[in-house]
Coordinates of C-alpha atoms and ligand atoms in Angstrom, one line a residue:
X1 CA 102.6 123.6 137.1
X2 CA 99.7 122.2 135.6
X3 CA 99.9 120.0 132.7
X4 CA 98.7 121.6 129.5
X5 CA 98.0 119.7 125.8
X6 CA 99.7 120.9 122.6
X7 CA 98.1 119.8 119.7
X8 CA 97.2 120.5 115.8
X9 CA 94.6 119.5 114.1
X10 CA 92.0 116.4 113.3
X11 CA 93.1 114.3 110.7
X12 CA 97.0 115.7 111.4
X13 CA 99.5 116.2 109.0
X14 CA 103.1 116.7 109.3
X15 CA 103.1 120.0 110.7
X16 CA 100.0 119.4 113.0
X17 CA 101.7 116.4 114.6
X18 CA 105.8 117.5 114.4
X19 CA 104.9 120.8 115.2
X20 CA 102.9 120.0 118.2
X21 CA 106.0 117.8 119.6
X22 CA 108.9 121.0 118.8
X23 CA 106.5 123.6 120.6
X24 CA 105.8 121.0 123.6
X25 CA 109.6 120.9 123.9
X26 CA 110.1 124.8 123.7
X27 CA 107.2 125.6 126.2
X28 CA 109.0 122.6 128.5
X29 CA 112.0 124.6 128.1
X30 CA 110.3 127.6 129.1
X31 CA 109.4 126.4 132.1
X32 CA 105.3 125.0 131.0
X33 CA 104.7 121.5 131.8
X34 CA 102.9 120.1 128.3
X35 CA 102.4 117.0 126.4
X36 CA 102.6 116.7 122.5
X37 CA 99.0 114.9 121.8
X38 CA 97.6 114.2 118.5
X39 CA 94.0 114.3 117.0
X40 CA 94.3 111.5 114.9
X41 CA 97.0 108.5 113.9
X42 CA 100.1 110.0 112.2
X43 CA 99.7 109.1 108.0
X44 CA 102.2 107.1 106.1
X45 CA 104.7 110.4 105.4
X46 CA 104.1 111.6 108.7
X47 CA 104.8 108.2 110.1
X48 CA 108.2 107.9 108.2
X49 CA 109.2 110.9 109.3
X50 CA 108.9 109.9 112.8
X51 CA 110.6 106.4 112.2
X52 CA 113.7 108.3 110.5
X53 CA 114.1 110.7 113.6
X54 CA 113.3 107.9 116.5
X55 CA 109.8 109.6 117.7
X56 CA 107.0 107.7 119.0
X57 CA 103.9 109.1 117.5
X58 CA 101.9 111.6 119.9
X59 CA 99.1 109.5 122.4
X60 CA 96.0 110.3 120.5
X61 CA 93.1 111.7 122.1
X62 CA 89.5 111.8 121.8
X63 CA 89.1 114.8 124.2
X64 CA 90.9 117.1 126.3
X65 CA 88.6 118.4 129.3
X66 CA 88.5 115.1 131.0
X67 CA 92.7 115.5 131.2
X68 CA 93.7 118.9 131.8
X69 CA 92.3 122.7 131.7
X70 CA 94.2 123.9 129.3
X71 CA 95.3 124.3 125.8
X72 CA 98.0 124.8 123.2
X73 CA 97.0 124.9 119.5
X74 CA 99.2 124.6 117.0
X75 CA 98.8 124.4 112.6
X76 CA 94.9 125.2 113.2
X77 CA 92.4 127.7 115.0
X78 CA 89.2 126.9 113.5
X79 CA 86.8 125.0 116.5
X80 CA 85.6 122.6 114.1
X81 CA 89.1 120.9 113.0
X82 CA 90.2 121.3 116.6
X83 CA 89.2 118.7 120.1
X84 CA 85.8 117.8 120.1
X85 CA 85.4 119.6 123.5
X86 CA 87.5 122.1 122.9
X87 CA 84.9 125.1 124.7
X88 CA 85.2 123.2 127.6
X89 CA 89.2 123.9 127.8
X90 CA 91.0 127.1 128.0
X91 CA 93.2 127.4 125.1
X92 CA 96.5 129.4 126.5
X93 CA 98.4 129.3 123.2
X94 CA 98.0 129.7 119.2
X95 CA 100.8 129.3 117.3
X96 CA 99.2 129.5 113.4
X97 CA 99.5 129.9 109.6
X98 CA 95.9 130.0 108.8
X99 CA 93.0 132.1 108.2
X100 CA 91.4 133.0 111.6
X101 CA 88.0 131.7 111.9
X102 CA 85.0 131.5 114.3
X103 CA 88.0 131.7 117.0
X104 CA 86.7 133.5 120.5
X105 CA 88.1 132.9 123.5
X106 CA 87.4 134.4 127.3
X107 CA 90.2 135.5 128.5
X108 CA 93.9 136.5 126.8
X109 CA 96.1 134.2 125.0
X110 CA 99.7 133.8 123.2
X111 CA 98.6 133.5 120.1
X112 CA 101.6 133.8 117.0
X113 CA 100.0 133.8 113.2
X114 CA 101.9 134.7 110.5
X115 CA 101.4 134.1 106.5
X116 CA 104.1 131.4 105.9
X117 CA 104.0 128.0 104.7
X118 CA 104.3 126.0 108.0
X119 CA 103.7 126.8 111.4
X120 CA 107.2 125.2 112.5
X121 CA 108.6 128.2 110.5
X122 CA 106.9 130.3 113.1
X123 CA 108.2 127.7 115.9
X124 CA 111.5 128.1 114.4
X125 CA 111.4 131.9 114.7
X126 CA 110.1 131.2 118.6
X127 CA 113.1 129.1 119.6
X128 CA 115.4 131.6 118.2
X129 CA 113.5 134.5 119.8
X130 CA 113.7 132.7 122.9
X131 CA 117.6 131.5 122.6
X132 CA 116.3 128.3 123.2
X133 CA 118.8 125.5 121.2
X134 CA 116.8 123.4 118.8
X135 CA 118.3 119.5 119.7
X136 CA 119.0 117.5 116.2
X137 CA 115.7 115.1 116.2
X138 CA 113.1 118.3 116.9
X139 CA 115.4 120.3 113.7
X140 CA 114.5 116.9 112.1
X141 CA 110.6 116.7 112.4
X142 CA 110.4 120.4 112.1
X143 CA 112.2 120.4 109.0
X144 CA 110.0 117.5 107.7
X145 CA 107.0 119.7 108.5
X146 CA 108.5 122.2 106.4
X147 CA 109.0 120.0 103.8
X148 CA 105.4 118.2 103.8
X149 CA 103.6 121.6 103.9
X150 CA 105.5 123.4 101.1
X151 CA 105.5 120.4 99.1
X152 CA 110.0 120.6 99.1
X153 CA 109.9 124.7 98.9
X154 CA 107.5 124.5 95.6
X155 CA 104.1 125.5 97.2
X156 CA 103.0 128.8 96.5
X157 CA 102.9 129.3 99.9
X158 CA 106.1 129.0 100.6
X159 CA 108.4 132.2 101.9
X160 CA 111.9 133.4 102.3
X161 CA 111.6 132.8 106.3
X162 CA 110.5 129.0 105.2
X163 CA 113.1 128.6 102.9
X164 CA 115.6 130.2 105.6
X165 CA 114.2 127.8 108.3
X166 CA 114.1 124.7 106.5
X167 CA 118.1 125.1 105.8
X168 CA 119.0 126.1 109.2
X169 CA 117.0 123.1 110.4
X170 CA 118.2 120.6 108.4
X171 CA 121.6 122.2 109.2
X172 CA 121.3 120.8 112.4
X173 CA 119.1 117.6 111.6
X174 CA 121.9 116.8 109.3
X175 CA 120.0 115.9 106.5
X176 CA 120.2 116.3 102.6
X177 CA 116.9 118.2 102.1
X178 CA 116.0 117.1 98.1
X179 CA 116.5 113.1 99.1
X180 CA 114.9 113.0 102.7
X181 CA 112.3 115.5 101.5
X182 CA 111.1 113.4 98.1
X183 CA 111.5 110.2 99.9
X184 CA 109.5 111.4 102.7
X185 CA 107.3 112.5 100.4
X186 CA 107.2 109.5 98.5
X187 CA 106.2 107.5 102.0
X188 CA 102.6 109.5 101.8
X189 CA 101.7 108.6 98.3
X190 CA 101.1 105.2 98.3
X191 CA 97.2 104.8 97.6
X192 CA 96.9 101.5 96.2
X193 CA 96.7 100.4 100.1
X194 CA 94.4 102.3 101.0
X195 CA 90.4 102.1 100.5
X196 CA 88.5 105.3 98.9
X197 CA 86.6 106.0 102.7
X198 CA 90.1 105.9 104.1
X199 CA 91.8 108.1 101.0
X200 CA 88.6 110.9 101.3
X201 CA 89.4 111.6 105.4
X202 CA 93.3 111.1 105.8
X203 CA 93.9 114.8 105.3
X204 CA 90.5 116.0 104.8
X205 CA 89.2 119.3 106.4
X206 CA 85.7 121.3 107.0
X207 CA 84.7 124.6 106.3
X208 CA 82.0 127.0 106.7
X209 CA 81.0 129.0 103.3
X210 CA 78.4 131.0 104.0
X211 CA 76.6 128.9 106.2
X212 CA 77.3 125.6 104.1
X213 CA 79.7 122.9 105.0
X214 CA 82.3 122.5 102.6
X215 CA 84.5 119.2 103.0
X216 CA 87.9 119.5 101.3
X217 CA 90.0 116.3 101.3
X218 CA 93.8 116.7 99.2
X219 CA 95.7 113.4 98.8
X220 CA 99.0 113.3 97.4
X221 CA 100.6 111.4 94.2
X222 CA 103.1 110.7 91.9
X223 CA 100.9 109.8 89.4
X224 CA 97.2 111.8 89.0
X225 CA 96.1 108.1 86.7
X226 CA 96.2 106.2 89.4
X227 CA 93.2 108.3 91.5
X228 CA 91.5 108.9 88.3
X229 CA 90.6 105.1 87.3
X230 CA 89.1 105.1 90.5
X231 CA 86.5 108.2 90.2
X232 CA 83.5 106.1 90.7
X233 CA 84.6 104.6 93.9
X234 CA 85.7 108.2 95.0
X235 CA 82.3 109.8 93.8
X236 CA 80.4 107.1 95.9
X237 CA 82.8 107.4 99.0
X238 CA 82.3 111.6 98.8
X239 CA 78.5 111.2 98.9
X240 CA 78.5 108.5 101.7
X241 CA 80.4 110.3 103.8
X242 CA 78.5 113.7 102.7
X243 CA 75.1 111.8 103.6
X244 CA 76.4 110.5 106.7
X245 CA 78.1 113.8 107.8
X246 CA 75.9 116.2 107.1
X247 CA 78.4 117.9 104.2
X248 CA 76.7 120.2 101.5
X249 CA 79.9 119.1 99.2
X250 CA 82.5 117.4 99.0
X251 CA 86.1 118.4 97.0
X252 CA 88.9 115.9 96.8
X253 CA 91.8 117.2 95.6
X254 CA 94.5 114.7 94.3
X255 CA 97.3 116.3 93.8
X256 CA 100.6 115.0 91.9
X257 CA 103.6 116.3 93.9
X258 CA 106.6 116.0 91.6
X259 CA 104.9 118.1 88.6
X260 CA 102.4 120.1 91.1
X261 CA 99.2 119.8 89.5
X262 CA 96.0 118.8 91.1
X263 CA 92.4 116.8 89.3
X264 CA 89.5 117.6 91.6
X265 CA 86.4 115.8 91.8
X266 CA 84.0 117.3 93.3
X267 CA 79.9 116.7 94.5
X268 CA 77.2 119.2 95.5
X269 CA 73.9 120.4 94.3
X270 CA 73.7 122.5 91.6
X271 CA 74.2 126.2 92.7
X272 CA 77.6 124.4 94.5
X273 CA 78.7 123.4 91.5
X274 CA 78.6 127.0 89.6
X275 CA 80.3 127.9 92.3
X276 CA 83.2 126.0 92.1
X277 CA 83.4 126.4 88.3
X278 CA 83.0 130.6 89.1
X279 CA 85.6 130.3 91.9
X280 CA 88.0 128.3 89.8
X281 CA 87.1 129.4 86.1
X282 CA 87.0 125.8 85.0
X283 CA 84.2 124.0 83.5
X284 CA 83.1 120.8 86.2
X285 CA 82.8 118.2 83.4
X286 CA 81.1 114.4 84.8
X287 CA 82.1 116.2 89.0
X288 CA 85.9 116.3 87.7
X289 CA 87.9 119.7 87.3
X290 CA 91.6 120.3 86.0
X291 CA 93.1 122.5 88.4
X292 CA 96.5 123.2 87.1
X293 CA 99.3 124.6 89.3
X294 CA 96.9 123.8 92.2
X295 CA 98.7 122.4 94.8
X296 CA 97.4 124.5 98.3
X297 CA 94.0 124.0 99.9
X298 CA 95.0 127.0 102.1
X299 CA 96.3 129.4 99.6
X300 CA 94.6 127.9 96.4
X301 CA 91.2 126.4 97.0
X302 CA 89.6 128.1 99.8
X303 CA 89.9 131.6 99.6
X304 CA 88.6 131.6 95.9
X305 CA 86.1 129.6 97.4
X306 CA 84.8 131.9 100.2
X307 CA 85.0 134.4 97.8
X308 CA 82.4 132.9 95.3
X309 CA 79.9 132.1 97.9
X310 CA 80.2 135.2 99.9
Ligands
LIG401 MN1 98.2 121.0 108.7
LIG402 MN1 100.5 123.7 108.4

């Protein structure tokens, strides 16, 4: 059979990459022949995660077409966070737990979405569905994507089937989910490393509202001073990268993951900004917003976003 690409999406997370490596091995099982690629280097939780469960990180690739014919997607469906040449492949397989946007394709397709708070809660239904067993190290990294994505259960996105998932998996990981989960985590939170261009893309996505390009970056810490004393740097870095990108704004979203509350700053012309303050009913003061309880970009941030502009 011909070899097939399972993937999530640019700039992957912990679901996006973990994800893509438990459905390669359950289509494998099922008799597909697919590799577990990645659109990006894994970050600094993701990486841990891997280290702690003895992966290698997914071969990362620039585009698919020159490889293979066909696609699976995983953690993402929008064409813009997916391969750059992605209408040049067939996609075969969706497995989701987004919105569904701007997504066509020719001919008929698997394609699994469901409103829960990590696609390897969907995976986790799929292997069971199948009676396919889930070997200890996959459990591992799919629990860790359950973990990243509903920030240890406390994400409002987060569902009875994740909560079930995440203690069957770590059932068979074998691993205590409060410490693995926090230090994991912790692993991703370290900014002090890390440059403000570097910070504003490591988990940054785009979106269309109403026919403007919205960039919306989230980075996670334990503290929200320590991104706020660098606001100037951040501002600059936003409109460099808006400037050089072809964004009409820019949101970064630092979130502090042991309290989950979230400071946004944000840049954009003027009508952009009244949006944001109608969509989130907070004054913009000097391009920073409070956003209390605010920890989902997918639940939290973009549909009251698509709703203000639309
Ligand atoms: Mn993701
Ligand atoms: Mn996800």
């Amino acid at each position: 059979m011909e070899k097939e690409f399972v993937f999530g999406h640019q700039n992957p997370d912990t679901d996006a990459i973990g994800t893509a490596i438990a459905y390669s091995y359950l289509q494998n099982k099922l008799g597909f022949n697919t590799e577990a690629v990645a659109l990006g280097e894994p970050n600094d939780e993701t990486q841990y995660a891997l280290d702690k469960l003895g992966f290698k990180a997914p071969r990362v690739i620039e585009k698919a077409a020159p490889e293979v014919k066909a696609v699976m997607l995983v953690d993402h469906n929008e064409p813009q966070q997916s391969v750059s040449d992605i209408a040049d492949v067939k996609v075969t397989h969706v497995v989701d737990h987004h919105r569904i946007m701007n997504f066509n394709t020719s001919d008929p397709l698997f394609y699994r979405a469901e409103a829960v708070g990590c696609t390897s809660t969907v995976v986790w239904k799929l292997f069971n569905e199948q009676g396919v067993e889930i070997p200890e190290n996959i459990a591992g990294i799919m629990a860790s994507a359950i973990i990243s994505d509903t920030l240890l259960l406390k994400s409002p996105t987060t569902t009875d089937d994740d909560k079930k998932a995440l203690e069957a998996l770590a059932k068979i990981a074998g691993i205590d989910v409060q410490s693995y989960g926090l230090a994991m985590l912790k692993a991703g939170t370290n900014i002090a490393a890390k440059s403000e261009d570097e910070l504003i893309d490591l988990d940054a996505k785009s979106f269309d509202l109403n026919g403007k390009t919205a960039r919306i970056a989230q980075v996670n810490v334990v503290d929200l001073e320590e991104a706020v004393v660098r606001k100037e740097a951040f501002i600059k870095a936003m409109q460099d990268s808006s400037a050089k990108n072809g964004y009409d704004m820019f949101m970064l979203l630092i979130t502090n993951i042991l309290d989950s509350d979230s400071v946004a700053f944000i840049i954009g012309d003027e009508d952009a900004q009244s949006k944001f303050e109608k969509a989130f009913g907070e004054k913009l003061q000097d391009n920073e917003m409070k956003l209390s309880g605010v920890v989902s970009r997918k639940k939290q941030v973009v549909p009251p976003l698509t709703e203000a502009f639309n």
